[in-house]
CSV table of C-alpha atoms and ligand atoms in Angstrom, one decimal:
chain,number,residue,atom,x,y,z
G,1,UNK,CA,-42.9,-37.7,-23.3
G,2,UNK,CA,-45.0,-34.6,-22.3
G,3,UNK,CA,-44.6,-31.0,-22.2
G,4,UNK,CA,-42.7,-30.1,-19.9
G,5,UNK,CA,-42.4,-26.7,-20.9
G,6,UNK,CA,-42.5,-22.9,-19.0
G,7,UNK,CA,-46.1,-23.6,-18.9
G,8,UNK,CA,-45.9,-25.8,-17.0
G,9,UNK,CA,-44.8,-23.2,-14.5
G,10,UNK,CA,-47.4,-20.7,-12.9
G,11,UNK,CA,-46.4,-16.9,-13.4
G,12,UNK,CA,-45.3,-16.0,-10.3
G,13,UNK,CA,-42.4,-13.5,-11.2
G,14,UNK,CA,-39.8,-16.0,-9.8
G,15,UNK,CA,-36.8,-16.7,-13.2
G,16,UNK,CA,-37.4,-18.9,-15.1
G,17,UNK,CA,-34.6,-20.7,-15.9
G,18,UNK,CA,-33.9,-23.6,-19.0
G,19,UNK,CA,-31.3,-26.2,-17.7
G,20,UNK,CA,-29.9,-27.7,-20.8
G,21,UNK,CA,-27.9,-31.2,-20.4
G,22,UNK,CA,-25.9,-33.0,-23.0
G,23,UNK,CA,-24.8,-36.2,-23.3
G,24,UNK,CA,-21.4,-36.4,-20.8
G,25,UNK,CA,-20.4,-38.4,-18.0
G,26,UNK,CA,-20.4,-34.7,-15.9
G,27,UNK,CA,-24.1,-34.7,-16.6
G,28,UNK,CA,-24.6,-36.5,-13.3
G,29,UNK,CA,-23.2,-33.0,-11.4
G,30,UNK,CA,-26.2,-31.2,-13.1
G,31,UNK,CA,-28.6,-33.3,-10.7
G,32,UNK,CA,-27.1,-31.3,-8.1
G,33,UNK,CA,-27.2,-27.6,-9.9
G,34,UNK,CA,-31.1,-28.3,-10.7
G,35,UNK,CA,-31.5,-28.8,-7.3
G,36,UNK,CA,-29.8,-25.5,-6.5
G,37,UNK,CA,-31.9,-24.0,-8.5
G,38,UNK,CA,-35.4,-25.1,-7.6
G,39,UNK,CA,-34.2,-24.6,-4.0
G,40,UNK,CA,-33.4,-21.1,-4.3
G,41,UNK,CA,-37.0,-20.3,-6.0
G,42,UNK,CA,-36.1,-20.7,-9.6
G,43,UNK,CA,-38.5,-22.4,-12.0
G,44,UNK,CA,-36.8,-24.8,-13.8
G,45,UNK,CA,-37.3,-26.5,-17.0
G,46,UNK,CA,-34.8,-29.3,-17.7
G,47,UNK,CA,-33.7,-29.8,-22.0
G,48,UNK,CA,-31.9,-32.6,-21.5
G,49,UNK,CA,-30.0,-34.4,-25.3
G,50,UNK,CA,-31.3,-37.8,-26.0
G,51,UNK,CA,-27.5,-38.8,-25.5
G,52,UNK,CA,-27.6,-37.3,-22.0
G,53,UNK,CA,-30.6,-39.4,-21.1
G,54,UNK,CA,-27.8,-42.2,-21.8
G,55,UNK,CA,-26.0,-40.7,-18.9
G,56,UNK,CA,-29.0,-39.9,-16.3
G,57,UNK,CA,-33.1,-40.9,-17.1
G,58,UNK,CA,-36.0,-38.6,-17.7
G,59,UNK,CA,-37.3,-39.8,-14.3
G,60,UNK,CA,-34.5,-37.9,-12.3
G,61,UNK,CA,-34.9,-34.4,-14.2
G,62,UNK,CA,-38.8,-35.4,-13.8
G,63,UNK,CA,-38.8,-35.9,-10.3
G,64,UNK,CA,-36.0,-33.2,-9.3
G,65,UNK,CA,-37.5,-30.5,-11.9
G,66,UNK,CA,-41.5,-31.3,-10.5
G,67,UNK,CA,-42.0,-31.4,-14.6
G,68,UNK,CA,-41.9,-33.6,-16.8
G,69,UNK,CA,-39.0,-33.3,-19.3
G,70,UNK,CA,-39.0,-33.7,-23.2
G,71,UNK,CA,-35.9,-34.0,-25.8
G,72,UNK,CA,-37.7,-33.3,-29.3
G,73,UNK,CA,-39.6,-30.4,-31.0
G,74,UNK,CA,-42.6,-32.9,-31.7
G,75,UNK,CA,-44.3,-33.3,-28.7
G,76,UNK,CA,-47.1,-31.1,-28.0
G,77,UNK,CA,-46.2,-29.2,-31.1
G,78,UNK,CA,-49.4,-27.5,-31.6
G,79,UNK,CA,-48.1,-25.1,-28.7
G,80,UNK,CA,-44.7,-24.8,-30.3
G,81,UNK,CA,-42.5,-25.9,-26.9
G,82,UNK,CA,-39.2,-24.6,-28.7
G,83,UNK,CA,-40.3,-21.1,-29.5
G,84,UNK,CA,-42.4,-20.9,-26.0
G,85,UNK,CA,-39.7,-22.3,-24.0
G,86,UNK,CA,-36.9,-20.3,-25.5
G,87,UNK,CA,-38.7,-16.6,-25.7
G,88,UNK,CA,-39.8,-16.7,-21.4
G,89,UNK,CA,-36.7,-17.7,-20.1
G,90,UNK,CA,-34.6,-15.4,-17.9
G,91,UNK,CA,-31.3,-17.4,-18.2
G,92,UNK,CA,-30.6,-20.9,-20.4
G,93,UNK,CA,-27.3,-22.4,-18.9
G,94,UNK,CA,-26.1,-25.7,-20.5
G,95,UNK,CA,-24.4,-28.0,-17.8
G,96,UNK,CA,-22.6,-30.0,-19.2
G,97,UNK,CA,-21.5,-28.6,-22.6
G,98,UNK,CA,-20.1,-30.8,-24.4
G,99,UNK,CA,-17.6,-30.5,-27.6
G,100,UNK,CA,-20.5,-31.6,-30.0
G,101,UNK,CA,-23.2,-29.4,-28.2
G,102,UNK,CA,-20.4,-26.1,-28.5
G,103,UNK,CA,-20.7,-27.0,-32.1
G,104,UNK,CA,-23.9,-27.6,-32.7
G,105,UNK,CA,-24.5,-23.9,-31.0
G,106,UNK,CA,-22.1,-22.2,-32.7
G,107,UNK,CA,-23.0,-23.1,-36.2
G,108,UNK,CA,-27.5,-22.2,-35.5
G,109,UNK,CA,-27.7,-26.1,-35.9
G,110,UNK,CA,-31.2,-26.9,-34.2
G,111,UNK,CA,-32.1,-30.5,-34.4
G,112,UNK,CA,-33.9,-31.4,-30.7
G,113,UNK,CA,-35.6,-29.6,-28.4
G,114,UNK,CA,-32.6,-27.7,-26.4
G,115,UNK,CA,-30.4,-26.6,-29.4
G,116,UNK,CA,-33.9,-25.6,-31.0
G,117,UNK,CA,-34.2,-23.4,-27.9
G,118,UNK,CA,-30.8,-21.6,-27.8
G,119,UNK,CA,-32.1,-19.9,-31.0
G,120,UNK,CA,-35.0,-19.0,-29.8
G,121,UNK,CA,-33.5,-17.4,-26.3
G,122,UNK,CA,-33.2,-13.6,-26.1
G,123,UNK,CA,-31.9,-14.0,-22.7
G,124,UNK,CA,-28.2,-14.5,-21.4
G,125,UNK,CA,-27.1,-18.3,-22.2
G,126,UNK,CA,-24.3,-20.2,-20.0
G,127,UNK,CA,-22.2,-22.8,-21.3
G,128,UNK,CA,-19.9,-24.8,-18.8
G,129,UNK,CA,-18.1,-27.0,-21.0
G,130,UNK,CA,-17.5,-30.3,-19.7
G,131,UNK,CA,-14.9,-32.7,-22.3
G,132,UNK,CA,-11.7,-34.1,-22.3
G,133,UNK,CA,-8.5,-31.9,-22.6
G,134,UNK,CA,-7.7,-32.6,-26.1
G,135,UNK,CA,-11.4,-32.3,-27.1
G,136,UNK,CA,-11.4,-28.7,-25.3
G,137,UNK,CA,-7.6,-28.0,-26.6
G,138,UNK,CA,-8.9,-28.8,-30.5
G,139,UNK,CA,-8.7,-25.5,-32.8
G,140,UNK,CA,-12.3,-26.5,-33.6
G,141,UNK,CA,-13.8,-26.2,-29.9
G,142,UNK,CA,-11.6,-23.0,-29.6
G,143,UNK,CA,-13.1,-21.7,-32.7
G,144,UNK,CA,-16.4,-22.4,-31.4
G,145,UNK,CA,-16.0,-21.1,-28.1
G,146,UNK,CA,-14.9,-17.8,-29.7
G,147,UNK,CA,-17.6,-17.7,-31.7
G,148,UNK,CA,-19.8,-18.0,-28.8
G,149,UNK,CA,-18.1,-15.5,-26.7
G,150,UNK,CA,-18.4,-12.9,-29.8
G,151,UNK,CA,-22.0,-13.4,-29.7
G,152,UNK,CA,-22.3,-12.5,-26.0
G,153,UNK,CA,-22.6,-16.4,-24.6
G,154,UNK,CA,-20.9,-16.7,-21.4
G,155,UNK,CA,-18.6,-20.1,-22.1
G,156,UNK,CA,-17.1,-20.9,-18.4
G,157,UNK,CA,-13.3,-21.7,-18.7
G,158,UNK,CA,-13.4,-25.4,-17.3
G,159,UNK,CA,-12.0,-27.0,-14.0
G,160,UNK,CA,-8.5,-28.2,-13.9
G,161,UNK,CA,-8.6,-31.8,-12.6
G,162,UNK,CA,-9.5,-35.4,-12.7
G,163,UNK,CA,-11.4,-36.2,-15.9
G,164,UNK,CA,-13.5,-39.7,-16.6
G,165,UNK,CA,-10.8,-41.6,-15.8
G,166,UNK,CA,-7.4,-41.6,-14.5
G,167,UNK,CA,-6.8,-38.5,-16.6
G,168,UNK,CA,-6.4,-35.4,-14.8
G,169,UNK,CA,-6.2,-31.8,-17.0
G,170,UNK,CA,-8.6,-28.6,-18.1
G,171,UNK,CA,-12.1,-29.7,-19.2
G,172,UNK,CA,-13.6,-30.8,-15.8
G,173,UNK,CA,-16.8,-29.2,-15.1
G,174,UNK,CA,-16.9,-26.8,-12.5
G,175,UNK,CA,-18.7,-27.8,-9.1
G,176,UNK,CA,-22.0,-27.6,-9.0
G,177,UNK,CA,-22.4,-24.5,-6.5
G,178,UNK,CA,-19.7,-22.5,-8.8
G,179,UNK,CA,-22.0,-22.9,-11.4
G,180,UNK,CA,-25.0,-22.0,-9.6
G,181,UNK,CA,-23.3,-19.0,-8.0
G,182,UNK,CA,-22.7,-17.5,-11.8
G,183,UNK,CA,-25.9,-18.0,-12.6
G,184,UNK,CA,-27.4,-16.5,-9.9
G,185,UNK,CA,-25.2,-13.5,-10.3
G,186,UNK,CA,-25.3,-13.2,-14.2
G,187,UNK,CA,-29.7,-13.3,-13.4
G,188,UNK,CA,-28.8,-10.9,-10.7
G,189,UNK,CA,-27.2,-8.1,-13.4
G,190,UNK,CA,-29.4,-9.2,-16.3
G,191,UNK,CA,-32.9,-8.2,-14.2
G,192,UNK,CA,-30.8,-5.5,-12.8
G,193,UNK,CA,-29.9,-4.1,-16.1
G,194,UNK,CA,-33.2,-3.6,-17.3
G,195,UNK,CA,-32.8,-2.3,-20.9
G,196,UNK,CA,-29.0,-2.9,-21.5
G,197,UNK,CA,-28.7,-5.3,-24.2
G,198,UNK,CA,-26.4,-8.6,-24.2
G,199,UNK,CA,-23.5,-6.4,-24.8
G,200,UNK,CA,-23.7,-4.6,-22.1
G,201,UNK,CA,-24.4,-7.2,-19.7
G,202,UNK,CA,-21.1,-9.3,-20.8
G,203,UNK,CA,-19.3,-6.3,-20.7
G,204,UNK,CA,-16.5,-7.9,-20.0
G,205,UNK,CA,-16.2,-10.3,-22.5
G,206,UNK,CA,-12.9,-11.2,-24.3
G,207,UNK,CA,-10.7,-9.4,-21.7
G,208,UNK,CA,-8.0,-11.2,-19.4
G,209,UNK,CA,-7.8,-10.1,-16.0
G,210,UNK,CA,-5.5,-10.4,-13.3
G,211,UNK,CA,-6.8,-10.4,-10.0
G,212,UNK,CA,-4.7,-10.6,-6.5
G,213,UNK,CA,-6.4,-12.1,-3.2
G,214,UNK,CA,-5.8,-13.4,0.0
G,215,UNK,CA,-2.6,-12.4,2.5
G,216,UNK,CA,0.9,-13.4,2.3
G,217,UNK,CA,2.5,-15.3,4.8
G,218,UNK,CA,6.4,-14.7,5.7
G,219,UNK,CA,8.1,-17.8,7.6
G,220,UNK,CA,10.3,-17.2,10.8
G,221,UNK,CA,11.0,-21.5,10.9
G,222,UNK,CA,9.2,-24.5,9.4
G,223,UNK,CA,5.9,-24.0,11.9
G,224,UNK,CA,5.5,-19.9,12.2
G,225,UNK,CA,5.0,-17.4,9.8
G,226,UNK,CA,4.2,-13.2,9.9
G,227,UNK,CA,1.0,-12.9,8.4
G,228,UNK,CA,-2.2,-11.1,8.2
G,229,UNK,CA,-6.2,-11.6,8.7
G,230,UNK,CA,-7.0,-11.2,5.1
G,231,UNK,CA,-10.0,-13.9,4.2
G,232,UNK,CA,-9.3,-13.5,-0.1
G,233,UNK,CA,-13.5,-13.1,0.4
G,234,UNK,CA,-13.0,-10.0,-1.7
G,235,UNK,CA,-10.6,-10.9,-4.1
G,236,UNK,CA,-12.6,-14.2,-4.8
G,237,UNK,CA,-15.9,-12.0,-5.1
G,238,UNK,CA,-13.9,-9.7,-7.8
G,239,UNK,CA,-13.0,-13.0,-9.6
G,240,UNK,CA,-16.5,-14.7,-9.6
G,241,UNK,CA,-18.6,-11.3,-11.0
G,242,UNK,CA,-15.5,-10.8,-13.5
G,243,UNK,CA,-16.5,-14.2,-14.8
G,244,UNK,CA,-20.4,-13.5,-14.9
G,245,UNK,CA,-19.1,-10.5,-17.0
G,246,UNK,CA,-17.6,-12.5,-19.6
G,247,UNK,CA,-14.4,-12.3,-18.7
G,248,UNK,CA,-10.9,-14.8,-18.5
G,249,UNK,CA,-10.2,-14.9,-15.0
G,250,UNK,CA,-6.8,-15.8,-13.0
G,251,UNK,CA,-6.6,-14.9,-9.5
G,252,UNK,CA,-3.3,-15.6,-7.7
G,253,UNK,CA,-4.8,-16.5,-4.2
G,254,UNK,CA,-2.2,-16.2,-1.0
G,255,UNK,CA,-3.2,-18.2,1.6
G,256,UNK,CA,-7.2,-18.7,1.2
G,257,UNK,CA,-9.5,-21.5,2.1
G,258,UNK,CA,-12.2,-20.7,-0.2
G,259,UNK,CA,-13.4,-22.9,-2.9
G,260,UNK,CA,-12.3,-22.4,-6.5
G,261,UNK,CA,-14.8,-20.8,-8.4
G,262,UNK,CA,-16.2,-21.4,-11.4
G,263,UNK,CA,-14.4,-20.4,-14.9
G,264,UNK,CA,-11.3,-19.2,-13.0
G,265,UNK,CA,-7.6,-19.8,-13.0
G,266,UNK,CA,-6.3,-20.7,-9.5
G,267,UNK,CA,-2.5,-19.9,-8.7
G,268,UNK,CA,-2.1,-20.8,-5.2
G,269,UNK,CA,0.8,-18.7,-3.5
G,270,UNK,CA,2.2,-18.3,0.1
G,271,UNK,CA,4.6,-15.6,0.2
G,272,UNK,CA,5.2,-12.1,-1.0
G,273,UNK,CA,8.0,-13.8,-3.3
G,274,UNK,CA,5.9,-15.8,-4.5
G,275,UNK,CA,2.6,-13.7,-5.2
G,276,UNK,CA,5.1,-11.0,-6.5
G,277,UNK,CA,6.7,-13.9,-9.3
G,278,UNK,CA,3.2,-15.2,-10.1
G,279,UNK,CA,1.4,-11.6,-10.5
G,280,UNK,CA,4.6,-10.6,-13.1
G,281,UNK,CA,4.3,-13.3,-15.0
G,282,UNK,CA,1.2,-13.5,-15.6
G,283,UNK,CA,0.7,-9.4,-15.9
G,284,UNK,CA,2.1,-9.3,-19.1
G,285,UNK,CA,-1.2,-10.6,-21.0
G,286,UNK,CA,-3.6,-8.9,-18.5
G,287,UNK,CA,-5.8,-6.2,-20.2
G,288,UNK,CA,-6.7,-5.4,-16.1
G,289,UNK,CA,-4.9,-6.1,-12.4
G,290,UNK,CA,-6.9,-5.9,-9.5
G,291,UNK,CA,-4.4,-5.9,-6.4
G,292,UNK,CA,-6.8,-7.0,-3.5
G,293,UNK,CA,-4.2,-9.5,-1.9
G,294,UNK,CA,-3.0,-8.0,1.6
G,295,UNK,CA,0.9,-8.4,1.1
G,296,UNK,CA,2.5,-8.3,4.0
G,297,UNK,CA,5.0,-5.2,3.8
G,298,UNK,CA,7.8,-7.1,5.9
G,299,UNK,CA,9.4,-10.3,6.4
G,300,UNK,CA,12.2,-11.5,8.5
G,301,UNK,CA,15.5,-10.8,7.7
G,302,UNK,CA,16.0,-14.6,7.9
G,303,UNK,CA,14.7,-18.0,7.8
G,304,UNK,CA,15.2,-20.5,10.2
G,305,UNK,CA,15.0,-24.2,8.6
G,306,UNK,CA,14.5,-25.6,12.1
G,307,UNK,CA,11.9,-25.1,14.7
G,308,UNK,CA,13.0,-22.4,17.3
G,309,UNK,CA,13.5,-23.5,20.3
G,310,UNK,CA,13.6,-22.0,24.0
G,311,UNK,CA,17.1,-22.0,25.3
G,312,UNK,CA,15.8,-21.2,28.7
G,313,UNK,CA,12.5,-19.9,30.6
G,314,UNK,CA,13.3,-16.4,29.6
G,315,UNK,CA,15.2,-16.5,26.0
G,316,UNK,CA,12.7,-15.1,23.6
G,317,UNK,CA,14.6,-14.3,19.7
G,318,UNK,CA,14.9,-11.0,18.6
G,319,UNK,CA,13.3,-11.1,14.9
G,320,UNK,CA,14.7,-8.7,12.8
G,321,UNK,CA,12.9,-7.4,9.7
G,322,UNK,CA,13.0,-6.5,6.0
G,323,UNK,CA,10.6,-4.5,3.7
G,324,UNK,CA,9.2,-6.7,1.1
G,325,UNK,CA,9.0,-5.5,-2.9
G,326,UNK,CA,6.0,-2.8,-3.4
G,327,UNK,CA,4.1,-5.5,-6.2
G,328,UNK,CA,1.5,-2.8,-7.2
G,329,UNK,CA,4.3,-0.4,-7.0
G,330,UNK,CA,6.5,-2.8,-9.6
G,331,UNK,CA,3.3,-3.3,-11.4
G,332,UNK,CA,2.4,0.5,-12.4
G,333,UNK,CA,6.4,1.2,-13.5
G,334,UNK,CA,6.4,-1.0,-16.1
G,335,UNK,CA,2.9,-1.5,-17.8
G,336,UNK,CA,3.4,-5.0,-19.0
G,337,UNK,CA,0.8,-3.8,-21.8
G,338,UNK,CA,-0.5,-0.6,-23.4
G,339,UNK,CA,-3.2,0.5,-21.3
G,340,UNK,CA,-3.4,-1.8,-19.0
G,341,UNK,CA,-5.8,-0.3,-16.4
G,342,UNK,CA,-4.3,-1.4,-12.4
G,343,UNK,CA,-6.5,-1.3,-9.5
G,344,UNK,CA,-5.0,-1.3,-5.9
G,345,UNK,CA,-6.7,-1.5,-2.4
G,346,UNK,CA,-5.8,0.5,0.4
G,347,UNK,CA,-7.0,-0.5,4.1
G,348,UNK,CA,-6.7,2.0,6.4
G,349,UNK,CA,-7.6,2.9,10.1
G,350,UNK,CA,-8.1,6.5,11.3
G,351,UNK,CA,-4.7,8.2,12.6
G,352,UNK,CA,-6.2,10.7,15.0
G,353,UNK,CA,-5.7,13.9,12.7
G,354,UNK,CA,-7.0,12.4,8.9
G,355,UNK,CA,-10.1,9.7,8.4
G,356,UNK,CA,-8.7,6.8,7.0
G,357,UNK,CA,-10.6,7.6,3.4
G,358,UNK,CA,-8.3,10.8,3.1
G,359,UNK,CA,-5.5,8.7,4.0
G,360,UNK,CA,-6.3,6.1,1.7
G,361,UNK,CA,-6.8,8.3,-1.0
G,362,UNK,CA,-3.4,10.0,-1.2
G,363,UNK,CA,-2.3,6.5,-2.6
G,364,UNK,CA,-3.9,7.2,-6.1
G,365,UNK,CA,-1.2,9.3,-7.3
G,366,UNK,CA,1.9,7.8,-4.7
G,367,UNK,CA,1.1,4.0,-6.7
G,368,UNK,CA,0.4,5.6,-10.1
G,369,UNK,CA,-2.7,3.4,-10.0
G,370,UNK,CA,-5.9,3.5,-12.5
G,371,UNK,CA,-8.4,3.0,-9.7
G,372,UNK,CA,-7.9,3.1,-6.2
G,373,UNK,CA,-10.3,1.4,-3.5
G,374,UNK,CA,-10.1,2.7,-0.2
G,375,UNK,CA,-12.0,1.0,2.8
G,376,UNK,CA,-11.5,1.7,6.7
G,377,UNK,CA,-10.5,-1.4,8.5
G,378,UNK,CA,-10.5,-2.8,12.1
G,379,UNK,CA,-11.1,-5.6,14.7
G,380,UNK,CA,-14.8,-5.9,13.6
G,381,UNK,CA,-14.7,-4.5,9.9
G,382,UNK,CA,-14.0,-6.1,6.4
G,383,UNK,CA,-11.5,-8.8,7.2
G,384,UNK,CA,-13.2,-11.9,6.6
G,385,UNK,CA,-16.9,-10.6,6.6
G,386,UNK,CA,-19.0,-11.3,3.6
G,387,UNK,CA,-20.0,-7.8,3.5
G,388,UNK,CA,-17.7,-4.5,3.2
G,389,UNK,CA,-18.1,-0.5,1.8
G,390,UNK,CA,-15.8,1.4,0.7
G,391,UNK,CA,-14.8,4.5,-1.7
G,392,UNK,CA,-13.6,4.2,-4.9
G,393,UNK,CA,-11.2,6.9,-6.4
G,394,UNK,CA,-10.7,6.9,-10.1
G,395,UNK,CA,-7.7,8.7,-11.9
G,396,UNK,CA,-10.1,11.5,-13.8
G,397,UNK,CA,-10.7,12.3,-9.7
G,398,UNK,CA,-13.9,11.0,-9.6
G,399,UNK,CA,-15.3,9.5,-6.0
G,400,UNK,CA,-18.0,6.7,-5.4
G,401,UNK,CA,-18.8,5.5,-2.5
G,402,UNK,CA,-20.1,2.2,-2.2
G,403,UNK,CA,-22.5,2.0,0.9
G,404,UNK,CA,-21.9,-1.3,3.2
G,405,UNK,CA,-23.6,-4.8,1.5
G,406,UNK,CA,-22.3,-7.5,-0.4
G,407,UNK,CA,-18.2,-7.8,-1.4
G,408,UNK,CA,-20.1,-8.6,-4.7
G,409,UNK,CA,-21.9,-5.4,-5.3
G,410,UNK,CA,-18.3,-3.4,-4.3
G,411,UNK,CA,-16.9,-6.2,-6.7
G,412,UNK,CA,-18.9,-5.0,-9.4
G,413,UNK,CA,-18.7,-1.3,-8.8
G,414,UNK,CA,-15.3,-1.7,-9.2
G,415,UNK,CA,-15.1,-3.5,-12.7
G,416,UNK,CA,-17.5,-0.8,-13.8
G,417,UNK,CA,-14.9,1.4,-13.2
G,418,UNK,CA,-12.4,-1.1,-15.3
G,419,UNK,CA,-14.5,-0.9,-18.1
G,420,UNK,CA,-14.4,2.9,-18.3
G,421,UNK,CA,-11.2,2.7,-17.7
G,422,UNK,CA,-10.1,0.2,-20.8
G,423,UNK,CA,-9.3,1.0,-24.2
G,424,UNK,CA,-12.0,-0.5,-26.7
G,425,UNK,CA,-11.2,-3.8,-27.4
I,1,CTP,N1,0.7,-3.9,-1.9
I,1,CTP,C1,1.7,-4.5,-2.7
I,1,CTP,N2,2.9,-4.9,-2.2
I,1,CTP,C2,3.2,-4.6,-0.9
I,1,CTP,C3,2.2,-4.0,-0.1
I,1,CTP,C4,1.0,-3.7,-0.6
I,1,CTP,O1,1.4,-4.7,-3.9
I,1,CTP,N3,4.4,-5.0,-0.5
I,1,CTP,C5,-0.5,-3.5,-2.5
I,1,CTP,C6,-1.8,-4.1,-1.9
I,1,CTP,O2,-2.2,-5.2,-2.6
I,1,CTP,C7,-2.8,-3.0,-2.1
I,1,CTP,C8,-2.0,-1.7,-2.0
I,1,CTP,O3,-0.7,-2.1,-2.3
I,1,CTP,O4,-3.4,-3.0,-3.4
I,1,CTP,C9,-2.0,-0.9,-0.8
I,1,CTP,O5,-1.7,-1.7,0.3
I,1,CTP,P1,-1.6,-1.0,1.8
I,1,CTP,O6,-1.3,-2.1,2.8
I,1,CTP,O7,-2.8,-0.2,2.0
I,1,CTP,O8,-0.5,0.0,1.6
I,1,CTP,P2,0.9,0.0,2.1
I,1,CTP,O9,1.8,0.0,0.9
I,1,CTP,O10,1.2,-1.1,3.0
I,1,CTP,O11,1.1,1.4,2.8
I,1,CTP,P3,1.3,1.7,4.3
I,1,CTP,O12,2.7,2.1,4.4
I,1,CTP,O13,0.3,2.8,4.5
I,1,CTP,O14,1.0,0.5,5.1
């Protein structure tokens, strides 16, 4: 095979990006994330294993790459493809990752071209393991994962589902489009970042956090429910740039339609009850808790188990009404964990007399929170746009204001204020 190396690729300031493939069934999915890729403008070079070219040819990473692709260090030596390849790229994420590749990184063991090149990268590296459970579950792949992590590798939590066969559990890779969306985000902060070393950038690394997102839903009878507009686009975007920061993710999601993204731990909820059980539990190993869900503050006093029905062309029931638990309340009474830093959200309108920021900001001290984000709502604002802006109010009584754009850029604002806010690890 030929050199299909970064020279292959004219300078044109677009990333430059290695796409490293080893040998498992999920190598197939990587097809579709080099395509992603190349689409959005990326110059790819595709290191596939000789074992992954068990799985798909040369000729498909040929053709879908518009290079041609190379597994060993021997082939057009004299320009030294390992060293070359390695030292231009902007981002090396390996799709699969298997056990043996985790292993193979995590020990400097460089025996083809790919594994050659992940000592040669300076830039951020992505693993998104792909193995069976017990293979991902072994002490040894945990080990190595850690070991990874430590070093400022970004190793993506797999996907919880159906494996190569029957076999359903954790070590599925994520979808493709997850797995493009944190690399286009970790590129994103990487260029952004300039200077700031690997550190920096996975600043996030090795903490747990807890996020909230969505709305809660309170049933009157089997078909209607109380509920709220909430989209979880926020909450999701908090969960996918806490990921790209290194971090272990678990959102508890109320209600949302949005895909599952990559690295994350989905808890699908419905009601208050149940978002208020699931955000306890799993608070007590959270270094951070982002409350972003929209919890609806009432429910009806009772449930009916059958459909209401219309007694007569004018009966219409009377619904009476409860307050539901404060969760974020709950949550900042009882630190589950010595400083645990606890973000809430507070959507307000204007009242007439105070602008909904000064309203919103009161909250800081009332919830006893960390970090509070306050953003004005209405018909045509925030609810299930992908943009919002907001103001964020930190305990120390600093302000920012984050100016309208992506929920990802007041996603990340707000975990910049997390990390201030955390102990050292
Ligand atoms: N929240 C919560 N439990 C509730 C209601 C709200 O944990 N039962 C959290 C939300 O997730 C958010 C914060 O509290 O982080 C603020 O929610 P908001 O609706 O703005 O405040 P309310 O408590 O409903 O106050 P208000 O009386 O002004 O509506």
């Amino acid at each position: 095979m030929t050199d299909g190396a970064a020279s292959d690729h004219p300078d044109t300031g677009a990333p430059r990006v290695v796409l490293g493939v080893s040998g498992g069934i999920a190598a197939y999915k990587a097809a579709s994330l080099l395509r992603l890729l190349t689409e959005s403008g990326h110059h790819v070079t595709v290191l596939p294993t000789e074992a992954a070219l068990h799985f798909v040819g040369a000729a498909t990473w040929a053709a879908l790459s518009g290079h041609p692709v190379h597994t060993d260090v021997w082939s057009d030596a004299h320009q030294v493809p390992h060293v070359r390849i390695g030292r231009r790229a902007d981002l090396v994420v390996v799709a699969p990752a298997t056990a043996g590749l985790l292993a193979k990184a995590a020990h400097g063991r460089a025996d083809d071209l790919l594994t050659n090149t992940l000592l040669t990268a300076r830039c951020p590296v992505v693993f998104a393991p792909a193995m069976h459970t017990e293979m991902w579950e072994h002490p040894a792949t945990q080990a190595n994962v850690a070991t990874l992590r430590a070093r400022g590798s970004l190793v993506i939590e797999p996907a919880v589902g159906r494996l190569t066969g029957a076999d359903t559990g954790p070590g599925r890779l994520p979808e493709p489009e997850e797995i493009f969306e944190v690399c286009r985000r970790v590129l994103a902060r990487w260029q952004a970042g300039g200077e700031a070393g690997l550190a920096e950038f996975a600043d996030l690394t090795g903490r747990r956090l807890l996020i909230s997102a969505g709305g809660t839903r309170e049933p009157l009878d089997p078909v209607r429910y109380l509920g709220n507009r909430s989209s979880g686009r926020q909450g999701y975007a908090l969960a996918s740039t806490a990921v790209a920061r290194g971090a272990e993710v678990v959102l508890v999601a109320a209600n949302t339609e949005l895909p599952d993204p990559a690295g994350v731990k989905v808890i699908r909820v419905r009601t208050t009850a149940q978002l208020r059980d699931a955000m306890l539990t799993e608070a007590v190993t959270a270094d951070a808790v982002v409350m972003a869900a929209a919890v609806a503050d009432f429910r009806p006093d009772s449930y009916s188990d059958h459909k209401l029905k219309k007694a007569d062309d004018t009966w219409a029931p009377i619904v009476h009404l409860v307050q539901n638990p404060h969760v974020l309340r709950e949550l900042t009474a009882n630190r589950a964990k010595p400083g645990q830093v606890i973000v809430g959200f507070a959507a307000e309108t204007d009242d007439g007399e105070r602008r909904a920021v000064e309203i919103g900001r009161d909250k800081l001290a009332r919830y006893g929170v960390d970090v509070l984000v306050v953003n004005e709502v209405g018909v045509d604002k925030a609810f299930g746009s992908p943009d919002n802006e907001a103001v964020i109010f930190a305990a120390g009584g600093a302000e920012t204001v984050v100016g309208y754009g992506p929920k990802e850029a007041l996603a990340d604002a707000v975990w910049d204020h997390v990390v201030a806010a955390l102990p050292p690890a």
